[in-house]
Short mmCIF file of C-alpha atoms in Angstrom, two decimals:
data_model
loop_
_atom_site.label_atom_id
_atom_site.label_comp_id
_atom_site.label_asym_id
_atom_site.label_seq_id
_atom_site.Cartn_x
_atom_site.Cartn_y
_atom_site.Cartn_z
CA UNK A 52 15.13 -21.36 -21.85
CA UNK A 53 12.89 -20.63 -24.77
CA UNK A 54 13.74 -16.76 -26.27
CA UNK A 55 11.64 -13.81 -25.30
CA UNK A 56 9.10 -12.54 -27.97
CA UNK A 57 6.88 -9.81 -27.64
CA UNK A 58 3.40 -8.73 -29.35
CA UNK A 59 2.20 -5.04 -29.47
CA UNK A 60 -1.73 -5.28 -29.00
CA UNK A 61 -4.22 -2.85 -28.53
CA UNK A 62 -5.72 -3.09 -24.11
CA UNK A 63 -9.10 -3.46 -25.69
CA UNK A 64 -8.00 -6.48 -27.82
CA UNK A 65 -7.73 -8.54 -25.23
CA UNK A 66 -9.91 -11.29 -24.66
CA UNK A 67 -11.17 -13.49 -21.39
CA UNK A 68 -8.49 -15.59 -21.36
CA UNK A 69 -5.91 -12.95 -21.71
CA UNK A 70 -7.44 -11.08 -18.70
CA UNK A 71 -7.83 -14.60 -17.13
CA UNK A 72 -4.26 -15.42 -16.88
CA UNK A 73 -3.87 -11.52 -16.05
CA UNK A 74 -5.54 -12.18 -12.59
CA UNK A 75 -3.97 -15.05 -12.06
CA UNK A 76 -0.52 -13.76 -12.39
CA UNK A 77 -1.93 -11.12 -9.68
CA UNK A 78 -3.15 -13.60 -7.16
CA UNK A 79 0.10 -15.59 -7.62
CA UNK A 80 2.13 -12.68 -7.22
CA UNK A 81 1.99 -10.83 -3.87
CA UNK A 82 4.58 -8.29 -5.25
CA UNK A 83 2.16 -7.11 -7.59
CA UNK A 84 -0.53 -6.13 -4.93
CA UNK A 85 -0.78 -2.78 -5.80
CA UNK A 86 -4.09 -1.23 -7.76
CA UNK A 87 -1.63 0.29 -10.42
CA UNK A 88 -0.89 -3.71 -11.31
CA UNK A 89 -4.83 -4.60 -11.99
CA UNK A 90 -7.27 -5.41 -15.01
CA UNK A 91 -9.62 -2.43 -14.20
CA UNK A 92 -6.60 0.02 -13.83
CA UNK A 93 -4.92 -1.10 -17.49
CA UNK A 94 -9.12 -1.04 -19.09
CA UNK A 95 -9.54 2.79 -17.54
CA UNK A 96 -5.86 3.89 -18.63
CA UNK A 97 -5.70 2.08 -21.82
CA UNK A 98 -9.20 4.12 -23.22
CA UNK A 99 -7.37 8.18 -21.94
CA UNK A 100 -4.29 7.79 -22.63
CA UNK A 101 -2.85 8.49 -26.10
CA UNK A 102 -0.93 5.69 -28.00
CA UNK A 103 -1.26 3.14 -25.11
CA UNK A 104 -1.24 -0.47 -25.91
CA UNK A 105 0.51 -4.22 -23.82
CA UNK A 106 3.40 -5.90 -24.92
CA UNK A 107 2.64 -9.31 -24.62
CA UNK A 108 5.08 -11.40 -23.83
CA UNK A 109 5.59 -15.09 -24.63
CA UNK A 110 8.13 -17.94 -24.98
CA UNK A 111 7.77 -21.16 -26.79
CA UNK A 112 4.53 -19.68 -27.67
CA UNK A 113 3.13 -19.46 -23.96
CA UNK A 114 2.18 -16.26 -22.67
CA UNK A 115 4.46 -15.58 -19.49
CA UNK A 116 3.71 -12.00 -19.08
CA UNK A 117 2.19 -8.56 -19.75
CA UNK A 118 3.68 -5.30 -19.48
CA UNK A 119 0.46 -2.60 -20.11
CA UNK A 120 2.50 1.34 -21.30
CA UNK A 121 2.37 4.10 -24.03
CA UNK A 122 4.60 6.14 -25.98
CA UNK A 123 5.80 9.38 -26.25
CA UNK A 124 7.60 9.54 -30.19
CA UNK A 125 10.28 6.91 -29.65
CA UNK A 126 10.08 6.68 -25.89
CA UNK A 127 8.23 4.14 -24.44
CA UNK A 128 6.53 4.32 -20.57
CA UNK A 129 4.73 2.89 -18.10
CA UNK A 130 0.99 3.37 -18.72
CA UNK A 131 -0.77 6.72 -17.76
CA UNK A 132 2.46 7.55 -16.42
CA UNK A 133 4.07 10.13 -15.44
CA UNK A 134 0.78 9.22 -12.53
CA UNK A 135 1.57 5.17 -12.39
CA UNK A 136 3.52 4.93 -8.81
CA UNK A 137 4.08 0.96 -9.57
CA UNK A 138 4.49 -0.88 -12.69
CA UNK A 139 6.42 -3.65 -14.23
CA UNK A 140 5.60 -7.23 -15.91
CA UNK A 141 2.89 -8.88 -14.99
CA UNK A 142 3.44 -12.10 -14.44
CA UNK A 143 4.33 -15.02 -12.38
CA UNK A 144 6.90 -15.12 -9.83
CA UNK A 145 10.01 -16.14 -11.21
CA UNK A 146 8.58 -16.15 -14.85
CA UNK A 147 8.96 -12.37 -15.56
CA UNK A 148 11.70 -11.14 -18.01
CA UNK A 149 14.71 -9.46 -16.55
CA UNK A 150 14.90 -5.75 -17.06
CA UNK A 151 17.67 -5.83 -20.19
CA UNK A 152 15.73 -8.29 -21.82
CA UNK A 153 12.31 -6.90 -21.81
CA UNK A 154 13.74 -3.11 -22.80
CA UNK A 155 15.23 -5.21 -25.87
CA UNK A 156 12.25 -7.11 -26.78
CA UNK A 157 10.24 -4.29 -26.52
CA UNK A 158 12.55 -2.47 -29.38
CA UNK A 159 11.66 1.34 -27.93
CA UNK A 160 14.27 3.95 -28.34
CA UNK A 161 14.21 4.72 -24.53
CA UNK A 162 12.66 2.83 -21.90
CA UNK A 163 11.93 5.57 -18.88
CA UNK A 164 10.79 3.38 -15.44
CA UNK A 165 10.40 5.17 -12.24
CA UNK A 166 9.51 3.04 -10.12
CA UNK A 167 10.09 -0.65 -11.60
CA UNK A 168 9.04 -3.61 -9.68
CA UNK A 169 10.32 -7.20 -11.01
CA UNK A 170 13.89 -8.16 -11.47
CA UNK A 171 15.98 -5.25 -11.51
CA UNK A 172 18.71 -3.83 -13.55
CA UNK A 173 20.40 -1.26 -15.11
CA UNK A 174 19.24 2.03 -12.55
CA UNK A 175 18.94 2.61 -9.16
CA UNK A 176 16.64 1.54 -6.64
CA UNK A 177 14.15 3.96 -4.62
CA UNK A 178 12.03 3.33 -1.80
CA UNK A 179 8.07 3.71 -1.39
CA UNK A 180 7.03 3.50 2.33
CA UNK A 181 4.04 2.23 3.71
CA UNK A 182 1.93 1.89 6.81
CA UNK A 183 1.26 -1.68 7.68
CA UNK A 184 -1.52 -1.95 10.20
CA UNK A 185 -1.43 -5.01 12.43
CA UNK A 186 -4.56 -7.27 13.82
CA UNK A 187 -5.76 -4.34 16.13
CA UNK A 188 -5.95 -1.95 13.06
CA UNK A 189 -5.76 1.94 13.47
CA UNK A 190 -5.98 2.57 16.98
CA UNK A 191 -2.57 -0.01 17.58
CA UNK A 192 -0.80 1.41 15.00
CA UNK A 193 -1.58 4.81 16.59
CA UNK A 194 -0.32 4.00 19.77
CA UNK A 195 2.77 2.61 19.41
CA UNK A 196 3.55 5.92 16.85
CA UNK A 197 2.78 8.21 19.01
CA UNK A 198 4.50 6.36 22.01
CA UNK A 199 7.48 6.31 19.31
CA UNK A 200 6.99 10.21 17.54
CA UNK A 201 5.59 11.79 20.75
CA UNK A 202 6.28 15.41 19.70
CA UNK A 203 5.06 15.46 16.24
CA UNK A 204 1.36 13.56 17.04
CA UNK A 205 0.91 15.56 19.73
CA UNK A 206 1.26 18.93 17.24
CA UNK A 207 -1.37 17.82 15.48
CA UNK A 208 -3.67 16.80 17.99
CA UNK A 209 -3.01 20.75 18.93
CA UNK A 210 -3.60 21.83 15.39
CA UNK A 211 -7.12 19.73 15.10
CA UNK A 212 -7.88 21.37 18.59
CA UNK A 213 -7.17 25.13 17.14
CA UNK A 214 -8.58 24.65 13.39
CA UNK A 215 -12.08 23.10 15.26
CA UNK A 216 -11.97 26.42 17.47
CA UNK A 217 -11.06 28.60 14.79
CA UNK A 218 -13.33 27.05 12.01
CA UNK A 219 -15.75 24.63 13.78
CA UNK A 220 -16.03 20.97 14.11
CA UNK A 221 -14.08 18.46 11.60
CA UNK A 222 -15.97 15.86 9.77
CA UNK A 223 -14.09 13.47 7.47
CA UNK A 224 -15.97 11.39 4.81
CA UNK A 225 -14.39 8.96 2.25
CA UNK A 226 -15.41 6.75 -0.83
CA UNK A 227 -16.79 10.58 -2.06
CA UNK A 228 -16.71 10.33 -6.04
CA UNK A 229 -17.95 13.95 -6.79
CA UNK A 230 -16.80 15.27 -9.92
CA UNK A 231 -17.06 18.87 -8.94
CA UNK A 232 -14.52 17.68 -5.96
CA UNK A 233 -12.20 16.48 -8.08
CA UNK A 234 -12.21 19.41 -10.22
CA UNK A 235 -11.66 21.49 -6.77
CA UNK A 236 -8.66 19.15 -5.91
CA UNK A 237 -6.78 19.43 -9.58
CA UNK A 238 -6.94 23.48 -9.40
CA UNK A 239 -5.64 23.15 -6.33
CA UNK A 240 -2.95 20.61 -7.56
CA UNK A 241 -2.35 23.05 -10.42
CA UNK A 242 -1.99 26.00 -8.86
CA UNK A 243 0.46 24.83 -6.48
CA UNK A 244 2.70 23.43 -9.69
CA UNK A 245 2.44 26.80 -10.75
CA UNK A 246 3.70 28.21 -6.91
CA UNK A 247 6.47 25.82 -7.26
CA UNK A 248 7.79 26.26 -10.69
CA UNK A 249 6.86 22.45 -11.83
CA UNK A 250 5.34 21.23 -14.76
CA UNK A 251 1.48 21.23 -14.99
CA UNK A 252 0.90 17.58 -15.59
CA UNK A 253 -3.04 18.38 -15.67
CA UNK A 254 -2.47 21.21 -18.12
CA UNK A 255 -2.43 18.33 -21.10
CA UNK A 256 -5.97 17.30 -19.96
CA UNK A 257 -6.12 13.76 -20.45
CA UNK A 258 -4.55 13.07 -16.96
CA UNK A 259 -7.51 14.64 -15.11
CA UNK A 260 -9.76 12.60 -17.56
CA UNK A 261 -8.08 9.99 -16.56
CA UNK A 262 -8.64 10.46 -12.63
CA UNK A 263 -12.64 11.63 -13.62
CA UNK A 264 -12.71 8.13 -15.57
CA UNK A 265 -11.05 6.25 -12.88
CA UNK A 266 -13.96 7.24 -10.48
CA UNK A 267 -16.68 5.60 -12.55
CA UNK A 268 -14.84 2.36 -12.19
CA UNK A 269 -15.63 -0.30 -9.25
CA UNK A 270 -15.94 -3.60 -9.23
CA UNK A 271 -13.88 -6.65 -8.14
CA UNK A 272 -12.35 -4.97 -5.11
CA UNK A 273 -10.75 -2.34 -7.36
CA UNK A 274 -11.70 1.15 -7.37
CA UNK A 275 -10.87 5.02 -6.64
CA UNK A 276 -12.30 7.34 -4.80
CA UNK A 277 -11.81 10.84 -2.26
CA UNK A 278 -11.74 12.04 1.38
CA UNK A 279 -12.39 15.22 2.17
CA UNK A 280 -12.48 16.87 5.48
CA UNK A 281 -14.35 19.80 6.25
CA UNK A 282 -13.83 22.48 9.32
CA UNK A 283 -17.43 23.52 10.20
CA UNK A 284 -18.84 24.62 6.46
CA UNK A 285 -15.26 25.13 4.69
CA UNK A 286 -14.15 22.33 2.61
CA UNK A 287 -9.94 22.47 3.85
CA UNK A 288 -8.57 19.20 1.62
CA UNK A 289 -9.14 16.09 -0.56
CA UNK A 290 -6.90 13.45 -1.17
CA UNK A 291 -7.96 11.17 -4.25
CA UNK A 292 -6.33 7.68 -3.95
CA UNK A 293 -6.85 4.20 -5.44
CA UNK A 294 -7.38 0.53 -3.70
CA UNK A 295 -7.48 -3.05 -4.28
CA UNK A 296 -8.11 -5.74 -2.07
CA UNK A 297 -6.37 -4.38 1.27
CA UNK A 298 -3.86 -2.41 -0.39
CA UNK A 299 -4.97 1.71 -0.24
CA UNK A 300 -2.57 3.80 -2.20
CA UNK A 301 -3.09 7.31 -1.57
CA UNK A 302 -2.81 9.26 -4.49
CA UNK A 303 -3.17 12.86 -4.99
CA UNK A 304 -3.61 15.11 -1.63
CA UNK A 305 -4.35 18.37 -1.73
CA UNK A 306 -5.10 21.01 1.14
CA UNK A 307 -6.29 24.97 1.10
CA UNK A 308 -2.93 26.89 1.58
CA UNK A 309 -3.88 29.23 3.60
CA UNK A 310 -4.35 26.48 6.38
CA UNK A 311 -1.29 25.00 6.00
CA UNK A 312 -0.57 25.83 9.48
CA UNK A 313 -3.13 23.34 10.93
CA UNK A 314 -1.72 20.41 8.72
CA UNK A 315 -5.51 19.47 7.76
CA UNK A 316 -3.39 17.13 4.58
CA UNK A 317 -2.10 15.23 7.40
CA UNK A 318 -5.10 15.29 9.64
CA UNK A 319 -7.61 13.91 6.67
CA UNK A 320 -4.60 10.96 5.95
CA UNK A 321 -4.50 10.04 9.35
CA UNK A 322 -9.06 10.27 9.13
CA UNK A 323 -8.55 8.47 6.44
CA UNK A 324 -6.62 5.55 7.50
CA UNK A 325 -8.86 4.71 10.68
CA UNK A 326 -12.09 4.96 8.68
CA UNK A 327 -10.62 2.97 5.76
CA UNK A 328 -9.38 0.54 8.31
CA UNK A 329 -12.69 -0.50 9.21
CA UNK A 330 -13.55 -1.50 5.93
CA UNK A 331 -10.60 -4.21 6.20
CA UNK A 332 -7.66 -1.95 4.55
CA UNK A 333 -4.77 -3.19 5.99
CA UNK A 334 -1.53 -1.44 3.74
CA UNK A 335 -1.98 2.11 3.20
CA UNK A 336 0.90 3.29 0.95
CA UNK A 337 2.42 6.76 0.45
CA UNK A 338 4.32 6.69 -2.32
CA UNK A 339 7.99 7.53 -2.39
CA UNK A 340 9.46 9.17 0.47
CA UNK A 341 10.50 12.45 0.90
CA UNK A 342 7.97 14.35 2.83
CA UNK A 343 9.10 14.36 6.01
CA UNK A 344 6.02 13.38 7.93
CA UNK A 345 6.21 10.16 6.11
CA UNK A 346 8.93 9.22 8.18
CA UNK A 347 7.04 9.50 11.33
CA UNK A 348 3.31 7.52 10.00
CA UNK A 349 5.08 4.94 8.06
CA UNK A 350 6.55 1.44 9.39
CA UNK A 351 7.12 -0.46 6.10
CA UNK A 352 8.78 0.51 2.70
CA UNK A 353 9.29 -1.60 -0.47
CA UNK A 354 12.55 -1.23 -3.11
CA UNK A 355 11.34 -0.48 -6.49
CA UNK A 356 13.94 0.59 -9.41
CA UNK A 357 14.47 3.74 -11.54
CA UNK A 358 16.04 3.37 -14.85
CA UNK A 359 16.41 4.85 -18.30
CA UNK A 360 17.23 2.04 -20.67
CA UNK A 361 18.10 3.72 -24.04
CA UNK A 362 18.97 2.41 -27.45
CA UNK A 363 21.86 3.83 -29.66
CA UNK A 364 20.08 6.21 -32.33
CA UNK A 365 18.57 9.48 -33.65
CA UNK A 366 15.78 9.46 -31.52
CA UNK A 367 17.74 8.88 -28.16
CA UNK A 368 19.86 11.83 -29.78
CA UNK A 369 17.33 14.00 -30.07
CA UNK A 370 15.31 13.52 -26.83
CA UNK A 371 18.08 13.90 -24.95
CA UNK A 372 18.47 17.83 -26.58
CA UNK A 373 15.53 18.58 -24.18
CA UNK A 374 17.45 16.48 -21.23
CA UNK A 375 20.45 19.32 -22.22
CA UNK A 376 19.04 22.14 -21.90
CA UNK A 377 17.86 20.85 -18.35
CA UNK A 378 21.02 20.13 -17.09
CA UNK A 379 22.57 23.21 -18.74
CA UNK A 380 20.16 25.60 -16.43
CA UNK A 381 21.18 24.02 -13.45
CA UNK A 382 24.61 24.96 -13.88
CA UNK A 383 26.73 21.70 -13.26
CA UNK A 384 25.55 21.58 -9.58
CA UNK A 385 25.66 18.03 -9.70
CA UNK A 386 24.32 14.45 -9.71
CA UNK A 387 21.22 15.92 -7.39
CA UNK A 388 20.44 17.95 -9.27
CA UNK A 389 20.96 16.22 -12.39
CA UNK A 390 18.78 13.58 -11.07
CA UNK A 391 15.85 15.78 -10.44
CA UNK A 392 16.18 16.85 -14.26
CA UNK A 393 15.49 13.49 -15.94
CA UNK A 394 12.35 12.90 -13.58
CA UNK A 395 11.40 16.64 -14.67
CA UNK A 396 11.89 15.31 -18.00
CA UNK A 397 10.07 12.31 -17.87
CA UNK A 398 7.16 13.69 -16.34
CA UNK A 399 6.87 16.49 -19.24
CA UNK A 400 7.53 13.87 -22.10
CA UNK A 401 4.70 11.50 -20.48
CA UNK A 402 2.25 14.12 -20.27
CA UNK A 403 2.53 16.12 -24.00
CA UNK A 404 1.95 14.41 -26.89
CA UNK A 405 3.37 16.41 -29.34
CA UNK A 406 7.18 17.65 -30.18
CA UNK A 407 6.35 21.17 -29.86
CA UNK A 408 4.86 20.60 -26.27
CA UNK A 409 7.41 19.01 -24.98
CA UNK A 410 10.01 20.95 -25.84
CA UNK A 411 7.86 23.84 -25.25
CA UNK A 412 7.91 22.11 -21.53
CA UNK A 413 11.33 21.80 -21.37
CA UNK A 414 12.33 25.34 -22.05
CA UNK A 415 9.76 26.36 -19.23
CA UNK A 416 11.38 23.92 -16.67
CA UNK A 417 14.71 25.59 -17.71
CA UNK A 418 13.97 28.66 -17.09
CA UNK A 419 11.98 27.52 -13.89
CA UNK A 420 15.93 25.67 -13.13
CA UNK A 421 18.02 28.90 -13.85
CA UNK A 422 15.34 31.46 -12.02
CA UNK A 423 15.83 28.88 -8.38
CA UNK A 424 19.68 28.72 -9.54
CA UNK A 425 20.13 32.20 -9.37
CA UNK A 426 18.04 32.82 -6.35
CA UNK A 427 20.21 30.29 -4.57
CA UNK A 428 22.92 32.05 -5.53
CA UNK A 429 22.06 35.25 -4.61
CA UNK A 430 21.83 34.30 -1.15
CA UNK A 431 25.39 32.97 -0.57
CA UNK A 432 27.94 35.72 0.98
CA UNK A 433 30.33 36.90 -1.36
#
C-alpha cells in the first residue's frame, strides 16, 4: 500500500470536487451518518472557530480521506470541539487511515479524540446510545418502553399531569430558530456550569457563535434547530440539537431549575421525538451515556474511541503542567477520577485560545477539584 501523506488546507479552500468526493464518502459510509460528519457542519465550524483547517489525506496521489479539526498551540482536535460528539476520517469504508498512522501524518504534538469513529487504537472505547424507532415510529417505540420501564414512564406521565395543573397546558414546538431562545438556553447552560463547578465552555464566545451560526444553515437535509416546551405562558426548557437525513442528534438541553421536579428536559425529549418522527426521523441520538434516564429511552448504542495520542517533546511537556495540577487537586483518588481530569482538560484547552486562558482554566478547575475533594471528605466518619 501506497504511504499516507497529508495536506493542511484552509475549509474554505476547498473546491467542488473536494466537497464532491466529501459526500460521497458520506453516502458510502453508513458509519459516518451523523450531522457532525457533513459538508454544511465542517463550512459553519470551519468560518467560528479559531485556527481550524482539513488534513487532507492522500496516497499515490489519490485523495482517500478528510479529517476537518483545529488547534489549540501544539494540540490538535476535532473541529469546534470540545462540542463535536462524532468525528473521525472521512472517507470510504475500509480506505480510512488507522488511528497511529493518521496522529503521525498529521505531525501535532497531541492528538486529543473523544469520541473517535474509524479504526481504532491506542485509547479506550465509550459508548453513545441511541433510540432507534422501528416502522410504526413513536407510538411503538413507546409502548414496548413503557411495557419494559413501567415505573419510570408512568412518573412522568404524573409529572406532565401536575406541571399542566400547576402551570397550565403544555405545548411543544420544534424546528424554532430564535436567536433570543438560544441566548435564553446558553445562560441557562452557563449558569448551571457555574452551579456545578465546570468550565464555562460559552464563556470564550465563539462556541455560542458557533450554535447562533449553525441556525442560519439548512439545506441538503442538514440543519439545526430548537424545541421548546411551554407550561401555559412560562417558557420551562429548550433543547438545541442538529440532524441529517434521519439521524437527530440532540444537542444541548436545558430546563428552568426550579422545575426540575416535573422533569419538563425529559418531557420536551420525549415531545420531541414523536413530533420529529413524523417528519421521517428515524435515529434520535443522545450522546454518551451517563444520565440515567438514558438507560430507560434508549435501545441502541454505538462504540466510538477516546484517545490522547501524544508526541515526545516540549510542547507535550508543557501541556501536560496544566494536566498536573488537575490530577494533583484530586488527591490520587484514582483512575476515575483521573479520567474525568483529562476530559476537563480537553474541554478547557478546546475552548481558550490563548496560554494564559487556559491555564487560567486549569487553576479554576483545580480549585473547583480540591473544594468537591474536601467536601467529600468531610463527610466520611472519622
Amino acid at each position: 500500500m501506497a504511504s499516507l501523506k497529508v495536506e493542511i488546507v484552509g475549509i474554505d479552500t476547498l473546491g467542488d470536487a473536494e466537497w464532491a468526493a466529501w459526500r460521497a464518502m458520506l453516502t458510502a459510509n453508513p458509519a459516518l451518518g451523523s450531522p457532525y460528519f457533513r459538508p454544511e457542519f465542517a463550512r459553519v465550524a470551519g468560518c467560528v472557530s479559531p485556527r481550524a483547517a482539513v488534513a487532507v489525506f492522500s496516497r499515490g496521489g489519490e485523495t482517500v480521506g478528510f479529517f476537518p479539526h483545529q488547534r489549540r498551540g501544539g494540540a490538535m482536535q476535532p473541529l469546534a470541539a470540545p462540542m463535536n460528539d462524532y468525528h473521525g476520517v472521512i472517507a470510504f469504508p475500509g480506505m480510512a487511515p488507522s488511528l497511529e498512522e493518521a496522529a503521525e501524518a498529521l505531525g501535532a504534538t497531541r492528538l486529543n479524540l473523544t469520541a473517535w469513529v474509524g479504526p481504532s487504537g491506542p485509547g479506550e472505547d465509550r459508548r453513545t446510545v441511541q433510540v432507534e424507532l422501528g416502522d410504526d415510529g413513536y407510538d411503538d417505540w413507546y409502548a414496548e418502553r413503557r411495557a419494559t420501564h413501567g415505573k419510570f414512564f408512568k412518573d412522568k406521565e404524573r409529572a406532565r399531569r401536575s406541571m399542566e395543573a400547576e402551570l397550565g397546558p403544555l405545548r411543544v414546538e420544534r424546528n424554532l430558530r430564535d436567536p433570543a431562545m438560544l441566548d435564553w438556553l446558553i445562560d441557562l447552560k452557563r449558569d448551571q456550569y457555574r452551579r456545578t463547578g465546570r468550565h464555562d465552555i460559552f464563556a470564550c464566545r465563539w462556541t455560542a457563535d458557533l450554535l447562533h451560526a449553525l441556525l442560519k444553515e439548512e439545506g441538503d437535509g442538514f440543519g439545526a434547530s430548537m424545541a421548546a416546551l411551554w407550561a401555559g405562558d412560562r417558557l420551562t426548557a429548550v433543547e438545541y440539537s442538529l440532524h441529517a437525513g434521519d439521524q437527530y442528534h440532540f444537542w444541548f438541553p436545558g430546563y428552568e431549575p426550579s422545575l426540575s421536579r416535573c422533569s419538563p428536559g425529559i418531557l420536551l425529549s420525549m415531545d420531541t421525538m414523536r413530533l420529529a418522527a413524523e417528519r421521517g426521523y428515524r435515529t434520535f441520538d443522545f450522546g454518551f451515556e451517563g444520565e440515567h434516564y438514558k438507560k430507560y429511552f434508549c435501545n441502541g448504542f454505538k462504540l466510538v474511541r477516546e484517545a490522547v495520542v501524544l508526541r515526545p517533546g516540549l510542547g507535550a511537556t508543557m501541556s501536560q503542567a496544566a494536566v498536573g495540577a488537575l490530577n494533583l487537586a484530586g488527591a490520587g483518588r484514582g483512575e476515575r477520577l483521573r479520567t474525568s481530569v483529562r476530559r476537563r482538560w480537553a474541554a478547557i484547552e478546546a475552548c481558550e485560545t490563548t496560554p494564559g486562558a487556559r491555564m487560567k482554566g486549569a487553576m479554576q478547575a483545580a480549585g473547583a477539584a480540591l473544594a468537591k475533594v474536601r467536601a467529600t471528605a468531610s463527610r466520611v466518619p472519622a
